[in-house]
Coordinates of C-alpha atoms and ligand atoms in Angstrom, one line a residue:
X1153 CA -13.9 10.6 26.5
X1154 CA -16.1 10.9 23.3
X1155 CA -14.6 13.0 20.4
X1156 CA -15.5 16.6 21.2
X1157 CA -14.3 16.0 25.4
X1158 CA -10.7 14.7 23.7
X1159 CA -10.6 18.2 21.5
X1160 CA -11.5 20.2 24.4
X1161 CA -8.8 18.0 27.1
X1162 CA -5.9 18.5 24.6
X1163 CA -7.1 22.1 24.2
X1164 CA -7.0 22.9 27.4
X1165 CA -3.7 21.1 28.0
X1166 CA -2.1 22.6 25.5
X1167 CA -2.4 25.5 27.0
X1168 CA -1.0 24.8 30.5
X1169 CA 1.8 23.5 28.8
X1170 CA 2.9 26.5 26.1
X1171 CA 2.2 23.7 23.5
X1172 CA 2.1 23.7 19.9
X1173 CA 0.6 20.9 18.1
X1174 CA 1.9 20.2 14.4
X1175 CA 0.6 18.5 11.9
X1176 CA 1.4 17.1 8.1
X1177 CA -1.3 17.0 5.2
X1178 CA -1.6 13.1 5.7
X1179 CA -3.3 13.0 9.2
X1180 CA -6.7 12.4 9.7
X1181 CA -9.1 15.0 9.2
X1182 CA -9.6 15.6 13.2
X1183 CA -5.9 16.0 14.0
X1184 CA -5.4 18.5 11.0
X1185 CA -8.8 20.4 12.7
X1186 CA -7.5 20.5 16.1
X1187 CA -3.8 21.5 14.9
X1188 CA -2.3 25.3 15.5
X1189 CA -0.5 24.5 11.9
X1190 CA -0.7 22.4 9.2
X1191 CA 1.6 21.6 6.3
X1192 CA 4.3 19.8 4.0
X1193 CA 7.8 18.7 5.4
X1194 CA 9.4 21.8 4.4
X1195 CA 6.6 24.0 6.0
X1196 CA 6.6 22.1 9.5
X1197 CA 10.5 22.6 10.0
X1198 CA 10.3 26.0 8.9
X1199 CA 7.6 26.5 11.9
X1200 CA 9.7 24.4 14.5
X1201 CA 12.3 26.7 13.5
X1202 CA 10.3 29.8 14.8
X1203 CA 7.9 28.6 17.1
X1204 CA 8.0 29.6 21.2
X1205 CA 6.5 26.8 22.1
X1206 CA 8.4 24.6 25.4
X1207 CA 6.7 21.6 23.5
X1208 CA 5.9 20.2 20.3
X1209 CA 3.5 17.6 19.1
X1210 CA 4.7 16.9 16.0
X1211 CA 2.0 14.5 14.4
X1212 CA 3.5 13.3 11.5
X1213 CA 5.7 10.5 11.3
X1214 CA 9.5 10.0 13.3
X1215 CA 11.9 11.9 10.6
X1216 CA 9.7 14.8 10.7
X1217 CA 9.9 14.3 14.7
X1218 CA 13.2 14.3 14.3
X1219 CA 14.1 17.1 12.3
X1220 CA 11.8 19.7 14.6
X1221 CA 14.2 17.8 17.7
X1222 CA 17.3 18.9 15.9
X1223 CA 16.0 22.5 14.9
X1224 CA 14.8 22.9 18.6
X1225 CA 17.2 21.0 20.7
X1226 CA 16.1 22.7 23.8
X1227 CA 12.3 21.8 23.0
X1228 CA 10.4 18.6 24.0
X1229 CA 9.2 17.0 20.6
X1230 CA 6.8 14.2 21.2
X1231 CA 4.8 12.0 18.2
X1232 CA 2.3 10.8 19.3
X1233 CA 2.9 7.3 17.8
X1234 CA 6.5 6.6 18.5
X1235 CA 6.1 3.6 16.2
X1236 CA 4.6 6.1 13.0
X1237 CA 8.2 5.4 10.8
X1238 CA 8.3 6.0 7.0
X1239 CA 9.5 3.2 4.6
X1240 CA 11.3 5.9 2.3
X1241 CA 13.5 6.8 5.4
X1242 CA 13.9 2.7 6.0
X1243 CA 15.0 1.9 2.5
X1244 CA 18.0 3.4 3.2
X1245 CA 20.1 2.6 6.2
X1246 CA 22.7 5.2 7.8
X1247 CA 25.7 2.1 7.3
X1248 CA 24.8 1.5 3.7
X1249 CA 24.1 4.8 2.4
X1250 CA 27.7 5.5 4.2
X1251 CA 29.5 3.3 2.1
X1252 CA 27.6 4.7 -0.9
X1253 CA 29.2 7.9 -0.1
X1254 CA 32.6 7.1 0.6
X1255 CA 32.5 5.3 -3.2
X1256 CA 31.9 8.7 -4.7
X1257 CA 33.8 11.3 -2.8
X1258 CA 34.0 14.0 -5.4
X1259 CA 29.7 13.6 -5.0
X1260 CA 28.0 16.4 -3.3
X1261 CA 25.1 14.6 -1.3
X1262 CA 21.6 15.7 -1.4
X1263 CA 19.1 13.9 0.7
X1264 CA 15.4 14.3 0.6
X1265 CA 13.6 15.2 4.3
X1266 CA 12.4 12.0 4.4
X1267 CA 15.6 10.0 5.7
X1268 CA 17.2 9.2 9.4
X1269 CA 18.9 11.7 11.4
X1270 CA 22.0 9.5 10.7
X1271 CA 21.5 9.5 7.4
X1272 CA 20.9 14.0 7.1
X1273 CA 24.2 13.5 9.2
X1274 CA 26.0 12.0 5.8
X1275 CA 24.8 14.6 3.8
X1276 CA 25.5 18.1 2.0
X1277 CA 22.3 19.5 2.0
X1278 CA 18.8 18.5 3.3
X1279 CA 15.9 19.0 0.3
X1280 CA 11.6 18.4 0.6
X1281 CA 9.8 17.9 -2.4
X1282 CA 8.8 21.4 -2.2
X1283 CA 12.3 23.0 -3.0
X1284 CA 14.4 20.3 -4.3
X1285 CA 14.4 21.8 -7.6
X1286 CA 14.9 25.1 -6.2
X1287 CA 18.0 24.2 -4.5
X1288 CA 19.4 21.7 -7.3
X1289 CA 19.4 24.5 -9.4
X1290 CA 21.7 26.9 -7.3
X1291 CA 24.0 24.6 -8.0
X1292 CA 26.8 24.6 -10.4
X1293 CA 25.7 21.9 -13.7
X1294 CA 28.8 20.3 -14.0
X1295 CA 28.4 19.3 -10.1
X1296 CA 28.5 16.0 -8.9
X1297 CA 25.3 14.8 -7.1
X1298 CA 24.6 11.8 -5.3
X1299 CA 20.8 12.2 -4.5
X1300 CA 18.8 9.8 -1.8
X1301 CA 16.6 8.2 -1.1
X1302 CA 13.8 8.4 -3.2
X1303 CA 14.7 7.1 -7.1
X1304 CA 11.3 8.7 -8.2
X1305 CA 12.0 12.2 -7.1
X1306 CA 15.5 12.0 -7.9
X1307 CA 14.5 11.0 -11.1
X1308 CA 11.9 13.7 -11.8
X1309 CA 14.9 16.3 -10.6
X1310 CA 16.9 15.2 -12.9
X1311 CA 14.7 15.4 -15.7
X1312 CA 13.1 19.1 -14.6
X1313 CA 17.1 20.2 -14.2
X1314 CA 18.8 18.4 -16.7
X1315 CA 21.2 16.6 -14.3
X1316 CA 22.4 13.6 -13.9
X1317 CA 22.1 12.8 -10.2
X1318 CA 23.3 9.5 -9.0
X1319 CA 20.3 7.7 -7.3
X1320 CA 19.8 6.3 -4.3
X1321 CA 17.5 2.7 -5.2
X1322 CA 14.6 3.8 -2.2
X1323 CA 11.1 4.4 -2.5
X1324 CA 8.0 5.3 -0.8
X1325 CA 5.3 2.0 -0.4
X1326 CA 2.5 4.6 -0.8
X1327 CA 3.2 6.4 -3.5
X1328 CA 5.1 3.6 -5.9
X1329 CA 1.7 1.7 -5.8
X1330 CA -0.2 3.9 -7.8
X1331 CA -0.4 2.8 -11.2
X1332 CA -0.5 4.4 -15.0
X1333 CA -3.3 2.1 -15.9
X1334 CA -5.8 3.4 -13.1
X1335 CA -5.0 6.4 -14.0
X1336 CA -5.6 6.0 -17.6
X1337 CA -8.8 4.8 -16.2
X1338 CA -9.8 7.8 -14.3
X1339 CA -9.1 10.0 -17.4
X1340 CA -11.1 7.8 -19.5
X1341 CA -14.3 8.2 -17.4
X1342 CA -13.2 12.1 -16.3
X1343 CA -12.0 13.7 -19.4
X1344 CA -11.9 16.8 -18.6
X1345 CA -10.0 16.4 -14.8
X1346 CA -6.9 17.7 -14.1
X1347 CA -4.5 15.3 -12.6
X1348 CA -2.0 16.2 -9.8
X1349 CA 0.7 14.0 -9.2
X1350 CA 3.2 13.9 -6.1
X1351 CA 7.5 13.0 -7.4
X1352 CA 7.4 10.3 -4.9
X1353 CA 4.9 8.3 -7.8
X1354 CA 6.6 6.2 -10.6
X1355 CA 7.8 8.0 -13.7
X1356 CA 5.1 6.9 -15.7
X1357 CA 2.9 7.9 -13.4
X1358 CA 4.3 11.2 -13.4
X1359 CA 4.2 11.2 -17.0
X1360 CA 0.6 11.2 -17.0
X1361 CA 0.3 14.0 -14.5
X1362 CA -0.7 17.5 -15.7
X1363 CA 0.8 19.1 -12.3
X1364 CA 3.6 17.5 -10.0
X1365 CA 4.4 19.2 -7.0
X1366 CA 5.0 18.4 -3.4
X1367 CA 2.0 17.9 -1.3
X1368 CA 1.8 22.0 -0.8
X1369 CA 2.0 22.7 -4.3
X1370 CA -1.0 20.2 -5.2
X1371 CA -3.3 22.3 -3.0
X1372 CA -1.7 25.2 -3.9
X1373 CA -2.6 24.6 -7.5
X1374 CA -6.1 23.3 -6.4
X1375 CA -6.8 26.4 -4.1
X1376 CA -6.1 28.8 -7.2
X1377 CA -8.0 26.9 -9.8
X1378 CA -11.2 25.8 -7.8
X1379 CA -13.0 25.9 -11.3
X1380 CA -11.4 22.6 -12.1
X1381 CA -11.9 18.8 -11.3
X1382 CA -9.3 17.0 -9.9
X1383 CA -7.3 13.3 -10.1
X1384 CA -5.4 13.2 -6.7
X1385 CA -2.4 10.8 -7.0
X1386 CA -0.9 11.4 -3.6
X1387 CA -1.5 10.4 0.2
X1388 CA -5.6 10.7 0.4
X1389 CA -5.3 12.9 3.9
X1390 CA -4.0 16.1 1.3
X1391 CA -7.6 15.5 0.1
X1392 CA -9.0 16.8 3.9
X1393 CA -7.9 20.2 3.4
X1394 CA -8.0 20.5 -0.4
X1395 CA -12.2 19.4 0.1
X1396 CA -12.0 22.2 2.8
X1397 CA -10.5 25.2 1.2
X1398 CA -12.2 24.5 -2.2
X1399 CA -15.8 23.1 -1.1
X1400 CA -17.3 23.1 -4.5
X1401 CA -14.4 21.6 -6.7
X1402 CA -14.7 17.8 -6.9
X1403 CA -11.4 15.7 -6.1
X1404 CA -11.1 11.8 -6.8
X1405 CA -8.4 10.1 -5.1
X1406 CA -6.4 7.1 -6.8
X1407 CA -7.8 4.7 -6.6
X1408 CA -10.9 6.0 -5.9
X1409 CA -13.4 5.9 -2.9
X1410 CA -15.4 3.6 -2.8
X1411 CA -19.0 4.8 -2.2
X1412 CA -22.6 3.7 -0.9
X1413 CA -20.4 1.6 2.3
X1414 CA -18.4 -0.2 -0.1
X1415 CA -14.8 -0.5 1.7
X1416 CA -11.9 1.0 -0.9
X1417 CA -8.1 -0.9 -0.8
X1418 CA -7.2 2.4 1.0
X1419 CA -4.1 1.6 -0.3
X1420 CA -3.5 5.8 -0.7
X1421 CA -2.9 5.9 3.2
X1422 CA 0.0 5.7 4.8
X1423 CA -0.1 3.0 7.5
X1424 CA 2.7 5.1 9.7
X1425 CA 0.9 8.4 9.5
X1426 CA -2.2 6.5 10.2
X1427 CA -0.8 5.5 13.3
X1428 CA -1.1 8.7 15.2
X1429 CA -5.2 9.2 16.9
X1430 CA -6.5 12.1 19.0
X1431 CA -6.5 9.7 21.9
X1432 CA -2.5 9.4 21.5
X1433 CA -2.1 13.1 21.1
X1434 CA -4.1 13.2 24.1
X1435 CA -2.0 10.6 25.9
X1436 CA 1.2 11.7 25.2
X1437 CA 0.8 15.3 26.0
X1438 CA -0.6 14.4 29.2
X1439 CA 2.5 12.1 30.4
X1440 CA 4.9 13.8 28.0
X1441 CA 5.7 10.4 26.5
X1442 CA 6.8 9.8 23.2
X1443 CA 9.3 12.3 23.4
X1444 CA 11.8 12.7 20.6
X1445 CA 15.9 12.4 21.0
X1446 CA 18.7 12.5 18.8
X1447 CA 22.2 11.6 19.8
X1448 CA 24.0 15.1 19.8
X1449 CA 27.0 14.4 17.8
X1450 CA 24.6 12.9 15.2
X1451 CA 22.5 16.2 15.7
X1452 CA 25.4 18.5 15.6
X1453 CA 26.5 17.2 11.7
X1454 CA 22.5 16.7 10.5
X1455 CA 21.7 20.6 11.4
X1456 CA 23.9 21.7 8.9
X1457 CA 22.7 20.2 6.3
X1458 CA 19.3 21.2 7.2
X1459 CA 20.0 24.6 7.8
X1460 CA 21.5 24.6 4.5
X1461 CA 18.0 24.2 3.3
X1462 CA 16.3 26.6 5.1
X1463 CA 18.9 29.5 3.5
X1464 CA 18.3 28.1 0.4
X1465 CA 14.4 27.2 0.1
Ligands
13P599 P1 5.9 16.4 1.4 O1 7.3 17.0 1.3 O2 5.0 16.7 0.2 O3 5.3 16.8 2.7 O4 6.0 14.9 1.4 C1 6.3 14.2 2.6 C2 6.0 12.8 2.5 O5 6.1 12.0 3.4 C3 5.5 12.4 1.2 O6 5.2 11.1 1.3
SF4_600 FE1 7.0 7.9 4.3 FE2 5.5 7.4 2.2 FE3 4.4 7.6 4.6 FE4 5.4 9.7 3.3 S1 3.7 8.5 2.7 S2 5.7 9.2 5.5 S3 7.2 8.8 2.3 S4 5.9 6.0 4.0

């Protein structure tokens, strides 16, 4: 099938089968085109949450399949890459990150989105990048926090709140490789650009940002200041949608493209999300393969955490 057969075959079965096909910011630009919703973490468990849908295509990587699974355990939740995993969620195993509990039992546990069902099963309360601050603020300031697993988000928390969160030693392989100095380089040659900066970047990355905010909030920002010129230090698929909603406004990823055929490091993609094409979307509609499960006692202690989240974002 050539490109515009595939949109119109998972169109069509989509509809025979009352499906809803999800996706997050760092897809490809034709899966985010043919999707019935796009968005963050936060913003595609908040639409599993209400969606009527007998199945989801949740393209995106397994955690996020996950979550939907555990909102919707009556739905069918299929990736279409069943291999599209997330090294943030891998840096921290469900057996480790239990003993790093059990050391600090006074420790109310917060874990970022971006972990294992066993892991949201450890935990107090689930948190994305959009509302971590939000929800680290509702609680009380002498509290005890352990946060996982990312050290840079954690890190940036605690410096927005004033806390002192103990912090889990993970990290994402996308965003810890972009650098101050390429930065510093892109400001040099674009003085007068704006740079947006995701938590999941090092702090001195973050320190050079003039906005940091969860992949939403970077567009958001973008969206309501099209005027301005923008240094993107985030997955480059965010850069899709921010291109279509503010045509005229000129983003540059970091690093940047390479133009005239030249072939960039495209080291601002994330090999897991990458995973996921329209012919696998296709695919696993068709044969309902790639289906999500979670173990229901692990299911039954992870929704409460996550629920937790949705109250308080
Ligand atoms: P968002 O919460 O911004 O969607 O981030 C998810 C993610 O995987 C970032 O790398
Ligand atoms: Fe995980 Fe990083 Fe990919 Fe996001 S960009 S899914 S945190 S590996």
């Amino acid at each position: 099938m050539n490109s515009s057969e595939l949109v119109e075959a998972i169109s069509q079965l989509r509809k025979e089968k009352n499906a809803v096909i999800m996706a997050h910011y760092y897809q490809t630009g034709d899966i985010q085109d043919i999707a019935d919703f796009i968005g963050d973490s936060l913003a595609l468990a908040q639409q599993a949450s209400k969606t009527d849908a007998d199945i989801i295509v949740l393209c995106g990587v397994h955690f996020m399949g996950e979550t939907a699974k555990i909102i919707c355990p009556d739905k069918k939740v299929l990736v279409p890459d069943i291999n599209a995993g997330c090294s943030l969620a891998d840096s921290c195993p469900a057996d480790e990150f239990e003993k790093f509990v059990k050391a600090h039992p006074d420790h109310t546990v917060i874990s970022y989105v971006n972990t294992s069902a066993a892991v949201k099963a450890l935990t107090d309360i689930v948190v994305t990048s959009t509302n971590a601050k939000k929800i680290v603020d509702q609680l009380p300031i002498d509290e005890k926090i352990i946060f996982g697993p990312d050290r840079n988000l954690g890190g940036y928390i605690n410096s927005v709140t004033g806390r002192n969160m103990l912090l889990w030693d993970g990290a994402c392989h996308v965003h810890e490789q972009f650098s101050a100095e390429a930065i510093i380089e892109l400001k040099n040659t674009h003085k007068d650009a704006v740079v947006l900066a995701h938590p999941e970047c090092k702090s001195v990355v973050l320190k050079l940002a003039d906005v940091v905010g969860s992949t939403q909030a970077l567009l958001n920002y973008a969206v309501k200041n099209p005027d301005k010129k923008y240094i993107v230090a985030t997955e480059s698929g965010i850069l899709h949608e921010m291109r279509k909603r503010c045509p005229d406004t000129e983003f540059i990823p970091v690093p940047p493209e390479v133009s005239e055929g030249g072939v960039g490091c495209m080291c601002n993609e994330c090999k897991y999300m990458r995973l996921n094409t329209m012919q696998k979307i296709y695919d696993c509609l068709l044969n309902e393969t790639n289906e999500i499960n979670v173990d229901p006692e692990v299911a039954a202690k992870a929704i409460i955490p996550i629920k937790r989240m949705l109250q308080m974002s």
